Each structure stands twice: as C-alpha cells, then as structure tokens.
Coordinates of N, CA and C and ligand atoms in Angstrom, one line a residue:
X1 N 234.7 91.8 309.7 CA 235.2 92.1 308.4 C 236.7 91.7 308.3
X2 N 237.3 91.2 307.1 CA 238.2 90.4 307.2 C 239.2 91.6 306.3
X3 N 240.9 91.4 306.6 CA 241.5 92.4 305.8 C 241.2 92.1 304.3
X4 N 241.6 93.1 303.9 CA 240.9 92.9 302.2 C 242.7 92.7 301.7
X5 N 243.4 92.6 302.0 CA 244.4 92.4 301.3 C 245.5 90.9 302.2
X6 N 245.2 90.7 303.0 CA 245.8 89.7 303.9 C 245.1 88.9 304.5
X7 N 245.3 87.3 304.7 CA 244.5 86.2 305.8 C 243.0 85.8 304.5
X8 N 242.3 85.8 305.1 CA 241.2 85.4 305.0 C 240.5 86.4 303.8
X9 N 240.3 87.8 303.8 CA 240.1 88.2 302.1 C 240.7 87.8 301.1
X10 N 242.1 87.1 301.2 CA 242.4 86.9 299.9 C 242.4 85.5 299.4
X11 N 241.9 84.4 301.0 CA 241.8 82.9 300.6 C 241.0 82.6 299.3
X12 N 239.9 83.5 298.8 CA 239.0 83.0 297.8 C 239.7 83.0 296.6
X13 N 240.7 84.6 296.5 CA 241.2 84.8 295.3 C 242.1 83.7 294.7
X14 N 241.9 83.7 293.3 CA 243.5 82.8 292.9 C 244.5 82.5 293.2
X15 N 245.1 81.9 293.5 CA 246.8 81.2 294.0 C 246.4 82.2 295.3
X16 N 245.6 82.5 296.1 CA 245.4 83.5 297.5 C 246.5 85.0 296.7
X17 N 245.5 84.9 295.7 CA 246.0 86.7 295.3 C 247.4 86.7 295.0
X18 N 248.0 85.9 294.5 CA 249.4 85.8 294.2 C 249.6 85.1 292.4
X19 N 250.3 86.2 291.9 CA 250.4 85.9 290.4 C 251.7 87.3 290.0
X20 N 251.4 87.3 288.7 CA 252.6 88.4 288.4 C 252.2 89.8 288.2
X21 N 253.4 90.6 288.6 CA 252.9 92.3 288.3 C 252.9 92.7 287.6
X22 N 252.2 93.7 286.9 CA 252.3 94.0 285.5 C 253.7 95.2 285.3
X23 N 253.8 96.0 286.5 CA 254.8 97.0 286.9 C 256.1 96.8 286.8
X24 N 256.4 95.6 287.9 CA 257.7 95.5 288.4 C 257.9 93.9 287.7
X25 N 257.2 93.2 286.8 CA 257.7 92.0 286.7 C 257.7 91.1 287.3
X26 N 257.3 91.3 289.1 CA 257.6 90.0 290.2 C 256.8 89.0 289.8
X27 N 257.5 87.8 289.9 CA 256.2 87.1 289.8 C 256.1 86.3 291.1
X28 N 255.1 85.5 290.9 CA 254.9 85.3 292.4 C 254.7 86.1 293.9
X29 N 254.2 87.4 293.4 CA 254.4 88.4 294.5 C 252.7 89.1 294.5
X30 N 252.2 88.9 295.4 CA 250.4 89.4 295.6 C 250.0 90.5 295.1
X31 N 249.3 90.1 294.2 CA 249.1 91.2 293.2 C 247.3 91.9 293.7
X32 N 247.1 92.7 294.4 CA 246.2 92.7 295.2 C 245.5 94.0 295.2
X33 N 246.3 95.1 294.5 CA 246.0 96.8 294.1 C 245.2 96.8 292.9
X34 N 244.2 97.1 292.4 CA 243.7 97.2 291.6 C 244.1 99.1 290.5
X35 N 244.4 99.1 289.9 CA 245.4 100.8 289.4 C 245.1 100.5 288.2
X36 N 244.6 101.7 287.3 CA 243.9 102.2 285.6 C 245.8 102.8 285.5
X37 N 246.4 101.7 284.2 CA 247.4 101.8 283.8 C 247.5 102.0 282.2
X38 N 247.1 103.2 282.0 CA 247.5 103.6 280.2 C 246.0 103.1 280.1
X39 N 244.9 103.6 280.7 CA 243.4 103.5 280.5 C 243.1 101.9 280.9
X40 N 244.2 100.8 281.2 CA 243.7 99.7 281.9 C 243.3 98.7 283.1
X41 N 242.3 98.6 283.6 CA 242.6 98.1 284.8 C 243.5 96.9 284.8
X42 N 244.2 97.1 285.9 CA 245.8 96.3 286.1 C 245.6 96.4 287.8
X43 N 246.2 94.6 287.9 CA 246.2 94.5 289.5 C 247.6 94.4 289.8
X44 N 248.3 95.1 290.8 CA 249.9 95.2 290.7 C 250.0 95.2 292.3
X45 N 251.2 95.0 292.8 CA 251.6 94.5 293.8 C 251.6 95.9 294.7
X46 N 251.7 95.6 295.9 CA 251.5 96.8 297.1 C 253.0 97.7 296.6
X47 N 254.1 97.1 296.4 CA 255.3 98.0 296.0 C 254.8 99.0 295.3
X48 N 254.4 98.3 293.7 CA 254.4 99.4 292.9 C 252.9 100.0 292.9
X49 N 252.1 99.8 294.1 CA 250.9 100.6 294.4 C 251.6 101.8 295.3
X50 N 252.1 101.4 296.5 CA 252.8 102.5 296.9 C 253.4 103.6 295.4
X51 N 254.5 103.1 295.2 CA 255.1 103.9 294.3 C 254.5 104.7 293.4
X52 N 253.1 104.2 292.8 CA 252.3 104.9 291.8 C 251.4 106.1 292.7
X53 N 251.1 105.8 293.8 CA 250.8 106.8 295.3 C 251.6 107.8 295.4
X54 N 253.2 107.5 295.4 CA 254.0 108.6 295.9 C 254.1 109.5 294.8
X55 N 254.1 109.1 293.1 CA 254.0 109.6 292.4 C 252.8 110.3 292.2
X56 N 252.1 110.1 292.0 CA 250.9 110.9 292.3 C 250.8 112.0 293.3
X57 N 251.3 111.6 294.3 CA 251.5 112.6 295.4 C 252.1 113.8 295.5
X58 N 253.6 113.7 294.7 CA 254.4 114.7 294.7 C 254.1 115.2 292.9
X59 N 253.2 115.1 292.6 CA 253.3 115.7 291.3 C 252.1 116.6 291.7
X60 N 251.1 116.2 292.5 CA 249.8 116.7 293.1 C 250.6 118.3 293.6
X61 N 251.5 117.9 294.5 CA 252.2 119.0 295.6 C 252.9 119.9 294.7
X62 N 253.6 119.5 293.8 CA 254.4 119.9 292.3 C 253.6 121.2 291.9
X63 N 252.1 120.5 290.7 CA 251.7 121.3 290.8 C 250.6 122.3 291.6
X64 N 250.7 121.9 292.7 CA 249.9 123.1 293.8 C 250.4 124.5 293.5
X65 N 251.8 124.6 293.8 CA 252.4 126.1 294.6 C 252.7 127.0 293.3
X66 N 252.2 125.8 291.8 CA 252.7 126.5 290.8 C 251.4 127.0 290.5
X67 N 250.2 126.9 290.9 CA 248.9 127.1 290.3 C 248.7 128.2 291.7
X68 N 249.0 128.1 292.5 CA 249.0 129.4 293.8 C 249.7 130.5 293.5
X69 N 251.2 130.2 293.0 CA 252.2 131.5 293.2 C 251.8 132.7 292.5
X70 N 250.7 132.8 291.3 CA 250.3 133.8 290.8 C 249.1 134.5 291.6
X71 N 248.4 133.8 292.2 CA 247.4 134.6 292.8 C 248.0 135.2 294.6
X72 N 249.3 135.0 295.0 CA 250.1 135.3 296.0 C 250.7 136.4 295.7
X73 N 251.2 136.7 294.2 CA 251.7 137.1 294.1 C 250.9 138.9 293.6
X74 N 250.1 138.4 293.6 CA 248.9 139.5 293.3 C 248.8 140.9 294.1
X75 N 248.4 140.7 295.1 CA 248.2 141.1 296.3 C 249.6 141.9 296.7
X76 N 250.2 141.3 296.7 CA 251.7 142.4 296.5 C 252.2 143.5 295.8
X77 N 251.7 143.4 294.4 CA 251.8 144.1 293.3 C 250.9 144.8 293.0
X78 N 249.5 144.7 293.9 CA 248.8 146.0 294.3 C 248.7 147.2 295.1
Ligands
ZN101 ZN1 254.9 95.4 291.2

C-alpha cells in the first residue's frame, strides 16, 4: 500500500495532487484533504486540514465541560 498522500498515491492524480486551495489561497501547494466546506466538498491543503482539525477539536473540548458542568454539579446540591 502506497501513502495516500505522498510518492506514488498521488502520481496518478493531477499536476501529482498539486493545484490551488480553496482555504488559504496557495496555489501550487497539494491540495490532497478532501473537507465539506459550507455543505461542499473542497480538497485543501494539509495546512488548512490541520487547522480545520484543531478547530474542530477545541470547540469539541469547548463544548464538553459545558454540557457536563450541570450534571456535576447535581450531586452536590443533593
Ligand atoms: Zn490551504
């Protein structure tokens, strides 16, 4: 199995997976993440794949402790 994002998975694709981001603008930069942006599939670069990750991540964690702190808070006040 070949990496799917580097070497040999990406020889078949276009320009070898390199075109512009819908995100950040680069152009010329491997556009290789496939991300549902405002309901569209959009392929954008590993940067702003991370980035759309971390965002996702910390809003996940965000709201956790806000959907917990009432039922923690329960048990105390009994
Ligand atoms: Zn980008």
């Amino acid at each position: 199995m070949s990496k799917s994002h580097r070497g040999t998975g990406i020889r078949a694709m276009a320009s070898h997976g390199r075109g512009k981001c819908p995100v950040c603008g680069n152009e010329n930069i491997k556009v290789l993440y496939e991300k549902e942006i405002d309901g569209n599939k959009a392929m954008i670069c590993k940067f702003c794949n991370a980035n759309l990750k971390n965002k996702a991540r910390k809003e996940a964690k965000n709201a956790a402790p806000a959907a917990e702190a009432p039922a923690a808070e329960a048990p105390a006040e009994a």
